[in-house]
Tab-separated table of C-alpha atoms and ligand atoms in Angstrom:
chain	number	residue	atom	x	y	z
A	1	UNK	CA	152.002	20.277	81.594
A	2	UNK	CA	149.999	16.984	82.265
A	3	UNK	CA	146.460	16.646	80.919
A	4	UNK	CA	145.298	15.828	84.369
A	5	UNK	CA	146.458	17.764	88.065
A	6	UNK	CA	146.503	14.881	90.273
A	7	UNK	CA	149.570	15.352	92.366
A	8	UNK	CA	151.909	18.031	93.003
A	9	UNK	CA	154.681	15.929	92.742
A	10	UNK	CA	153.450	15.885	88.911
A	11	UNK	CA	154.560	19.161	88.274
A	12	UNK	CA	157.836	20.575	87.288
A	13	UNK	CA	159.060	23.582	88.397
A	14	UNK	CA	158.307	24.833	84.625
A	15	UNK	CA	154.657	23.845	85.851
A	16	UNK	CA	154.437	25.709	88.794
A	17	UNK	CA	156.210	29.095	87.762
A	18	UNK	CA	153.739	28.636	84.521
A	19	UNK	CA	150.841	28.451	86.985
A	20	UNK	CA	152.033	31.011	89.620
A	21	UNK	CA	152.656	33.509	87.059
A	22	UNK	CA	149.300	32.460	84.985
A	23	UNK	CA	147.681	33.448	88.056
A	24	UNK	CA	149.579	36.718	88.564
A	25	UNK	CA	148.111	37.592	85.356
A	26	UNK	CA	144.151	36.484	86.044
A	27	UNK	CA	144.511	38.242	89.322
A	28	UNK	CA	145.338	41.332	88.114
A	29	UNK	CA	142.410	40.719	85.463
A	30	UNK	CA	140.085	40.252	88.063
A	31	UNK	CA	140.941	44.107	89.938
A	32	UNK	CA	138.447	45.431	86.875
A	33	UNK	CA	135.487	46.052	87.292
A	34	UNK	CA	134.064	43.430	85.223
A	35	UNK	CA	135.998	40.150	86.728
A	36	UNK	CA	134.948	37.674	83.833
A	37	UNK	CA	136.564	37.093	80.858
A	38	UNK	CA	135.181	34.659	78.047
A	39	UNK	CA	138.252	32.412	77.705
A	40	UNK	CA	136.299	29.521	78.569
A	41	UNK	CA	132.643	30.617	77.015
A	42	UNK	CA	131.290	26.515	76.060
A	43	UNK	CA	133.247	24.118	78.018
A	44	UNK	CA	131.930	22.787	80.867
A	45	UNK	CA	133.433	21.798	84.430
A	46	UNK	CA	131.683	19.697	86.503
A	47	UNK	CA	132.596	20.284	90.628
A	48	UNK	CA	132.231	16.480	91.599
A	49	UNK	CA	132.359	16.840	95.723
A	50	UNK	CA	131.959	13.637	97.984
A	51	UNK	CA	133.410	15.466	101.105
A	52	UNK	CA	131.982	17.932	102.693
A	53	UNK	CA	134.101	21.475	101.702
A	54	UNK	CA	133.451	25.094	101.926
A	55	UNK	CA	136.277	26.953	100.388
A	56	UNK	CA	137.017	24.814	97.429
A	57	UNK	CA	134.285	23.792	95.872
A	58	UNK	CA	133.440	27.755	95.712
A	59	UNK	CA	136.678	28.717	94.795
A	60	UNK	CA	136.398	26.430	92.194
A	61	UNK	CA	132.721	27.738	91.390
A	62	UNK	CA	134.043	31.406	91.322
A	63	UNK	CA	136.932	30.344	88.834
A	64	UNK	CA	134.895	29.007	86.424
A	65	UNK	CA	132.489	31.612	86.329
A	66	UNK	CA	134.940	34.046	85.635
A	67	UNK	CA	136.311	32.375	83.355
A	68	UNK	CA	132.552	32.331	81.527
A	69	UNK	CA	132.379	28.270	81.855
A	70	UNK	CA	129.514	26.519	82.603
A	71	UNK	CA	129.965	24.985	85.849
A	72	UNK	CA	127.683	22.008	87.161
A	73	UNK	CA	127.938	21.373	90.953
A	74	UNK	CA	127.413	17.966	92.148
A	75	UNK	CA	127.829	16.979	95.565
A	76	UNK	CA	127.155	13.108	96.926
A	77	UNK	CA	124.992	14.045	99.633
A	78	UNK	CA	121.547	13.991	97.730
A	79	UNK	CA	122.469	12.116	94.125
A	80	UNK	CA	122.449	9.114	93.138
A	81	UNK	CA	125.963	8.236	95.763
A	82	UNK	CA	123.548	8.046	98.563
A	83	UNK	CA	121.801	5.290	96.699
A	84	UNK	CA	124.868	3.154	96.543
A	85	UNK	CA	125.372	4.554	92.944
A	86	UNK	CA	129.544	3.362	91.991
A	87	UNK	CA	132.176	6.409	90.767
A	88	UNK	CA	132.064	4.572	87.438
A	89	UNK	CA	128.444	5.273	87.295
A	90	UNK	CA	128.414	8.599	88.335
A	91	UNK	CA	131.692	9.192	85.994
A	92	UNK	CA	129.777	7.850	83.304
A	93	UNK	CA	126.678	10.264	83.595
A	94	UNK	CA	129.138	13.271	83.701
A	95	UNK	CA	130.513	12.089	80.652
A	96	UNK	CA	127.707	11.540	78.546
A	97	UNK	CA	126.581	15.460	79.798
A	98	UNK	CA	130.345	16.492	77.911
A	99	UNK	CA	132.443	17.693	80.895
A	100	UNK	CA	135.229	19.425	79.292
A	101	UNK	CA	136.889	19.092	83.086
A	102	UNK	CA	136.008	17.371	86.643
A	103	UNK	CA	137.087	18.677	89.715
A	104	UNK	CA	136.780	15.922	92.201
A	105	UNK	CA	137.411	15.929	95.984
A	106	UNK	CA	137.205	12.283	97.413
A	107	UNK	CA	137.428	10.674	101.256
A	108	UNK	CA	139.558	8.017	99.142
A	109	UNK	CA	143.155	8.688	98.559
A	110	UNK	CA	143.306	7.887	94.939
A	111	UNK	CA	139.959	8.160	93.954
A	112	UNK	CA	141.069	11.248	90.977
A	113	UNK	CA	143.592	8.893	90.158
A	114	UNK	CA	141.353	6.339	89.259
A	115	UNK	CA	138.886	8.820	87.257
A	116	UNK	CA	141.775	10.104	85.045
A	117	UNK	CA	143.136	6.949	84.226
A	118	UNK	CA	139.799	4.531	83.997
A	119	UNK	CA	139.170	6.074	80.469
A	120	UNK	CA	135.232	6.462	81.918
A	121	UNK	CA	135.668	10.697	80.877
A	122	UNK	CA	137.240	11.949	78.340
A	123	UNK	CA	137.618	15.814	80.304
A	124	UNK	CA	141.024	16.707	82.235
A	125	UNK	CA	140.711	15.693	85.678
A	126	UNK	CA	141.408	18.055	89.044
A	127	UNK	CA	142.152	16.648	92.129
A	128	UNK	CA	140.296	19.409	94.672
A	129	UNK	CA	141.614	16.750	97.865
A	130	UNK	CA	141.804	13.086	98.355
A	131	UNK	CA	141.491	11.311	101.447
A	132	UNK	CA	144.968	12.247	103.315
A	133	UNK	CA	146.649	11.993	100.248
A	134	UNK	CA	146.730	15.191	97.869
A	135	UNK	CA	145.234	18.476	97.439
A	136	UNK	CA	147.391	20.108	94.684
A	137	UNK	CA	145.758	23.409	94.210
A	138	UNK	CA	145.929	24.381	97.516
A	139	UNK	CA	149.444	24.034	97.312
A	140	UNK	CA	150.042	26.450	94.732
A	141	UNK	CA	147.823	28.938	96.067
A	142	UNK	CA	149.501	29.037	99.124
A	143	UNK	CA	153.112	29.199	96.883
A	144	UNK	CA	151.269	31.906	95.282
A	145	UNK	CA	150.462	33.939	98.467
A	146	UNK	CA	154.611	33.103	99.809
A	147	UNK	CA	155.737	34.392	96.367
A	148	UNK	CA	153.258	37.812	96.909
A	149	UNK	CA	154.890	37.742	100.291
A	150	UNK	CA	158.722	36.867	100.452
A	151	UNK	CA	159.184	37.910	96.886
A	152	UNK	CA	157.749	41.025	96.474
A	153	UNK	CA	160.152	42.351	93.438
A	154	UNK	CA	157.153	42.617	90.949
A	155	UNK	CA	155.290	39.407	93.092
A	156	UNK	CA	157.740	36.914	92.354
A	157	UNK	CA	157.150	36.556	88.012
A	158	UNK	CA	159.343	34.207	86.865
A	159	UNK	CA	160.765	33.354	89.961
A	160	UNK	CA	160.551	29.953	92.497
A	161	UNK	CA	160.647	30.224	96.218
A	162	UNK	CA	164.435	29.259	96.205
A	163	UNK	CA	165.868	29.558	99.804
A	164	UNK	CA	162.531	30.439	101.831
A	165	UNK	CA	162.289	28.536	104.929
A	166	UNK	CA	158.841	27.469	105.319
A	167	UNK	CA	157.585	25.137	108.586
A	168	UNK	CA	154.404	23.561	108.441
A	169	UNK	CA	153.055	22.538	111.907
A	170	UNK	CA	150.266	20.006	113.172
A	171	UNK	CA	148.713	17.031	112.098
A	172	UNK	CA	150.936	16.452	109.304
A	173	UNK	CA	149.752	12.620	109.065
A	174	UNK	CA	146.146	13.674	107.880
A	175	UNK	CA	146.934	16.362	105.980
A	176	UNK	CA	146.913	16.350	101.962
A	177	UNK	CA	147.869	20.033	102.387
A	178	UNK	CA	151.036	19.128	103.795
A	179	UNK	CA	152.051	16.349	101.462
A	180	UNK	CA	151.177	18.825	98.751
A	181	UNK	CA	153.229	21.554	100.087
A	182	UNK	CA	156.114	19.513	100.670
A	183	UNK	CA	156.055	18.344	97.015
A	184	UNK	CA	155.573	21.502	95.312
A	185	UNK	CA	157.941	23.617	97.586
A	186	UNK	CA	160.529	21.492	97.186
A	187	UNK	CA	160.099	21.709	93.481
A	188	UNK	CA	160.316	25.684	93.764
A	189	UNK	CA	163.264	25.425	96.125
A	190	UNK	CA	161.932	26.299	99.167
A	191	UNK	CA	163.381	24.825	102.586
A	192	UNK	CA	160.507	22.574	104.495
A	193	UNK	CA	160.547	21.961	107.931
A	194	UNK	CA	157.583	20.030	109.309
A	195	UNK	CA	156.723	20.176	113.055
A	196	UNK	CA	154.515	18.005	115.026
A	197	UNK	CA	154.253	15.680	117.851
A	198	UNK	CA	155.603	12.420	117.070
A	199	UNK	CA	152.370	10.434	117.097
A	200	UNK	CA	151.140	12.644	114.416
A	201	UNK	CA	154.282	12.630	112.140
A	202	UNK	CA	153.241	9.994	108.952
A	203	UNK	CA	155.464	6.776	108.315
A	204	UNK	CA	158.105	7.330	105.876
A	205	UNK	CA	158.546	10.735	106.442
A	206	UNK	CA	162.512	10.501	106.165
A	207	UNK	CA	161.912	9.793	102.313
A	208	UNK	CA	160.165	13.119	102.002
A	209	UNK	CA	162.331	16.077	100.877
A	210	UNK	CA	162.451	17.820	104.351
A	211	UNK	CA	163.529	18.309	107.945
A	212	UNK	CA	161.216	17.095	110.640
A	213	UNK	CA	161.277	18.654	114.016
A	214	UNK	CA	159.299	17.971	117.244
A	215	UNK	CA	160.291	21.545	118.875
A	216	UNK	CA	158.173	24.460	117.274
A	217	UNK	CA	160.114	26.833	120.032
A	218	UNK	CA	163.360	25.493	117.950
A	219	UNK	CA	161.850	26.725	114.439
A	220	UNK	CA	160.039	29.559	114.929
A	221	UNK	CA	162.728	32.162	114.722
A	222	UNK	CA	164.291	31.244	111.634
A	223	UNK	CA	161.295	30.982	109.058
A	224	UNK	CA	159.980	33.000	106.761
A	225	UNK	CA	155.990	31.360	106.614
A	226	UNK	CA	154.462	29.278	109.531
A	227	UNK	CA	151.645	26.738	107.907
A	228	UNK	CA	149.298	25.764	110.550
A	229	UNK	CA	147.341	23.042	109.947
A	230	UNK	CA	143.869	21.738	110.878
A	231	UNK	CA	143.756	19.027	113.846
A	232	UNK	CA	141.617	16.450	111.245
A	233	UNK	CA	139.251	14.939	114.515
A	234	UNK	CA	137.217	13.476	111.936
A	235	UNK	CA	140.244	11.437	110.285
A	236	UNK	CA	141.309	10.567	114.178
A	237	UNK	CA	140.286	6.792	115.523
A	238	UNK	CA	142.830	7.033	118.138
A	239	UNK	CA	144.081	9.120	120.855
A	240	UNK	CA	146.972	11.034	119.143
A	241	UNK	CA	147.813	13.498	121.774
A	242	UNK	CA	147.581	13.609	125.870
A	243	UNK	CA	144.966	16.543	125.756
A	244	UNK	CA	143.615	19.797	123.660
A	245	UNK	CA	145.633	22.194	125.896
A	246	UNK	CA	148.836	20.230	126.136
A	247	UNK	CA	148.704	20.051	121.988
A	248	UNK	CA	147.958	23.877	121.903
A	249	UNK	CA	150.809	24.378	124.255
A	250	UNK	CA	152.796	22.384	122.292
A	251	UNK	CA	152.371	22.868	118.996
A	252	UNK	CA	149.458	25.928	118.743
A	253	UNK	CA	150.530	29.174	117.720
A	254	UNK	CA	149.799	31.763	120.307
A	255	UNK	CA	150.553	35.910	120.319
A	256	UNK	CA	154.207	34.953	122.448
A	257	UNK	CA	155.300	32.680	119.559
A	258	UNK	CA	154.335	34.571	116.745
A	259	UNK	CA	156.098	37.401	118.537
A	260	UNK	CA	159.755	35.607	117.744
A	261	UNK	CA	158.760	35.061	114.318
A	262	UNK	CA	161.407	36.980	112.044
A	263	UNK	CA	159.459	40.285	111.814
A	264	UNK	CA	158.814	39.947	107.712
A	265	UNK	CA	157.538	36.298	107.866
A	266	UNK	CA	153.914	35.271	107.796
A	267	UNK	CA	151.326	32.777	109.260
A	268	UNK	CA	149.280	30.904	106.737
A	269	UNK	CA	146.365	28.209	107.708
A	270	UNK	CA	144.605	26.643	104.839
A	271	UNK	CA	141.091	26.791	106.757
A	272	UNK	CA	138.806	25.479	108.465
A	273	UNK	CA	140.691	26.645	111.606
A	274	UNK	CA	140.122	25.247	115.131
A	275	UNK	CA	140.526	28.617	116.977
A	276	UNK	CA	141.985	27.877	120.463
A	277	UNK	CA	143.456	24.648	119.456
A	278	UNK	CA	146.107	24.782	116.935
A	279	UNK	CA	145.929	29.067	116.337
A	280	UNK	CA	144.561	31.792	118.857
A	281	UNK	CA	142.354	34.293	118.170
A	282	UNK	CA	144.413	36.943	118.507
A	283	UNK	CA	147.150	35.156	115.523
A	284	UNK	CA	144.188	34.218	113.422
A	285	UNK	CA	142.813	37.811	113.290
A	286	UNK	CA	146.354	39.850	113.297
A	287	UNK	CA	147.593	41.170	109.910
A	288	UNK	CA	150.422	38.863	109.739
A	289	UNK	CA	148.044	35.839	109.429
A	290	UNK	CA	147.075	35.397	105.086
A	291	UNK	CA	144.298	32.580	105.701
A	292	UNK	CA	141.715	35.237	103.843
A	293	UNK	CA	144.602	36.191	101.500
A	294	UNK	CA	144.875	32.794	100.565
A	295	UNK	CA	140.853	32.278	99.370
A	296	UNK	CA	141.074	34.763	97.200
A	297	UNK	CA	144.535	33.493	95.736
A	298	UNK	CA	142.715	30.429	95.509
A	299	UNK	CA	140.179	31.523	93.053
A	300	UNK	CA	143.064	33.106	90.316
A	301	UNK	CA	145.427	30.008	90.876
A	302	UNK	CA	142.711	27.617	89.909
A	303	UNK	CA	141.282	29.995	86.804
A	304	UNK	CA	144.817	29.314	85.968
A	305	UNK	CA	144.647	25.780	86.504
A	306	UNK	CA	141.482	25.627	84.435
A	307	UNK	CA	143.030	27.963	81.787
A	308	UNK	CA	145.821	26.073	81.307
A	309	UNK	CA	144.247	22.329	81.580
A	310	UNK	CA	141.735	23.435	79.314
A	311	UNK	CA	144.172	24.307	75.947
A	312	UNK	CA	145.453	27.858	77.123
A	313	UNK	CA	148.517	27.939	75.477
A	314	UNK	CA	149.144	31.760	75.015
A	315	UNK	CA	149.137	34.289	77.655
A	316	UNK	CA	145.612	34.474	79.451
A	317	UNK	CA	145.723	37.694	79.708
A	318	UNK	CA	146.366	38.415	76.003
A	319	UNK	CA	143.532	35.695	75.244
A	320	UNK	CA	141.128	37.844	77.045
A	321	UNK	CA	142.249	40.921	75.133
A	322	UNK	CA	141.903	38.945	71.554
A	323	UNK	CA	138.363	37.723	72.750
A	324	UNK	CA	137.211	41.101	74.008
A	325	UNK	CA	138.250	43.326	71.087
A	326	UNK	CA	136.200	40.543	68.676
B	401	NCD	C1	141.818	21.473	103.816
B	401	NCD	C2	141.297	20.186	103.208
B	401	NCD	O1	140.103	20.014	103.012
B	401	NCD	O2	142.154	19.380	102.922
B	401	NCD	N1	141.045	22.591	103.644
B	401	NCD	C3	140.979	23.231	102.437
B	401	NCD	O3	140.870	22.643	101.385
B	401	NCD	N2	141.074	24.590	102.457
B	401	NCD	C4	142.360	21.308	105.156
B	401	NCD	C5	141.471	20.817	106.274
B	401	NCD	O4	140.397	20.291	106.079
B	401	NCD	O5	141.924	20.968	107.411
């Protein structure tokens, strides 16, 4: 593995069943009682967050705890950022504190990039979402929650997603969920189909490895997960669709839809979710819908992103073992 998680496109599918299955074992770790373990007792990971988040920068939090790091959350509303202070500066200060990793989510595409390869920090470097371009992590927990899902021999050790049809529908131009997904899926084998109206589809799509459709009716029935994403108003300068209803018409997933769904496939939405707009109420809340399913995933696929960024190099599970019985 890379010393840094920048893209999911960096990762091989050695990677990715390596994390997946990293995470099958921290996961099963964390049904004790006592969820930490003291893999990581020392280091330090800083959560660096210049965009607003709720999930991830917890899930994060949570992972680090349990793994028994100490974790320093910084976010740019109320440093130094607000001050006009640079990301050399503030990469500089973290730095000279010893973060062992940052986790960094940035409104600029590239901005992890830059902090892993400026040579300002020393520490492995996370990308937790940049701009519209990546957000790695979410991608494998959400091939972590298809491989619980569609894979159920044993949930999926060892294996890839090879063969799974999975369609991800919305605003597929803003998302870095999407361009994740795409990447890593394809790397585990799976078969992407991306819907969305054509305004919202990004420019050079054809190079991606997948179909593109502009018919979710057309899809529907022959998939085994539905990704909905977010409509990303705050990314939006422009009018991008006619109206709210005619999108959800469109393109939302409603009670009808999900009806013709093959009965063993699953909705996933990465959060925050616009009810009414691109997923009802009634989908969002039904037990076929794994958007709570996937926080929690989220908090044992990035222990095992940690883990393994940090010099795990054995089994976690056995590390926690040799650690405890000392
Ligand atoms: C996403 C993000 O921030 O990219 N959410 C998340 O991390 N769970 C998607 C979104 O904001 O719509």
């Amino acid at each position: 593995m890379k010393r840094h998680l920048i893209s999911a496109a960096d990762l091989s599918r050695d990677d990715a069943v390596l994390i997946l299955d990293t995470a099958e074992e921290l996961a099963r770790l964390a049904d004790r009682p006592i969820k930490k373990l003291p893999t990581l007792r020392g280091r330090t990971v800083v959560n660096l967050f210049f965009e607003d988040s709720t999930r991830t920068r917890i899930s994060f939090e949570a992972a680090a705890k349990r793994l028994s790091a100490d974790v320093i959350n910084f976010s740019a509303k109320g440093s130094s950022v607000s001050k006009g202070e640079s990301l050399k500066d503030t990469a500089l200060t973290l730095e000279a504190m010893g973060a062992d990793a940052v986790v960094i989510r940035h409104h600029a595409s590239g901005a992890p990039h830059r902090l892993a390869t400026s040579g300002w920090i020393n520490g492995a470097v996370v990308n937790a979402g940049d701009g519209t371009h990546e957000h790695p992590t979410q991608a494998l927990l959400d091939a972590f929650t298809m491989r619980r899902h569609l894979i159920p021999d044993a949930s999926g050790v060892g294996q890839d997603l090879a063969g799974r049809r999975v369609t991800i529908v919305g605003d597929i131009l803003h998302s870095r969920v999407a361009r994740s997904n795409v990447h890593l899926l394809a790397t585990l084998g799976a078969e992407v189909t991306l819907v969305a109206p054509p305004t919202l589809v990004p420019f050079g799509v054809e190079s991606w490895p997948c179909e593109v459709s502009y018919d979710l009716d057309a899809v529907v029935g022959k998939t085994d997960a539905v990704m909905m994403l977010r409509v990303q108003r705050e990314r939006m300068n422009a009018a991008f669709f006619p109206t709210e209803r005619e999108y959800a018409r469109r393109y939302g997933l409603d009670g009808d839809r999900m009806a013709r769904m093959p009965e063993h496939a699953i909705v996933m939405h990465p959060g925050p979710m616009n009810r009414g707009m691109e997923i009802t109420a009634e989908v969002a809340d039904s037990d076929r819908c794994t958007a709570v399913e996937q926080v929690a995933n989220g908090v044992s696929i990035r222990m095992a992103v940690l883990y393994l960024l940090l010099g795990g190099n054995e089994s976690a599970a056995a590390t926690a073992r040799t650690e405890e019985s000392k």
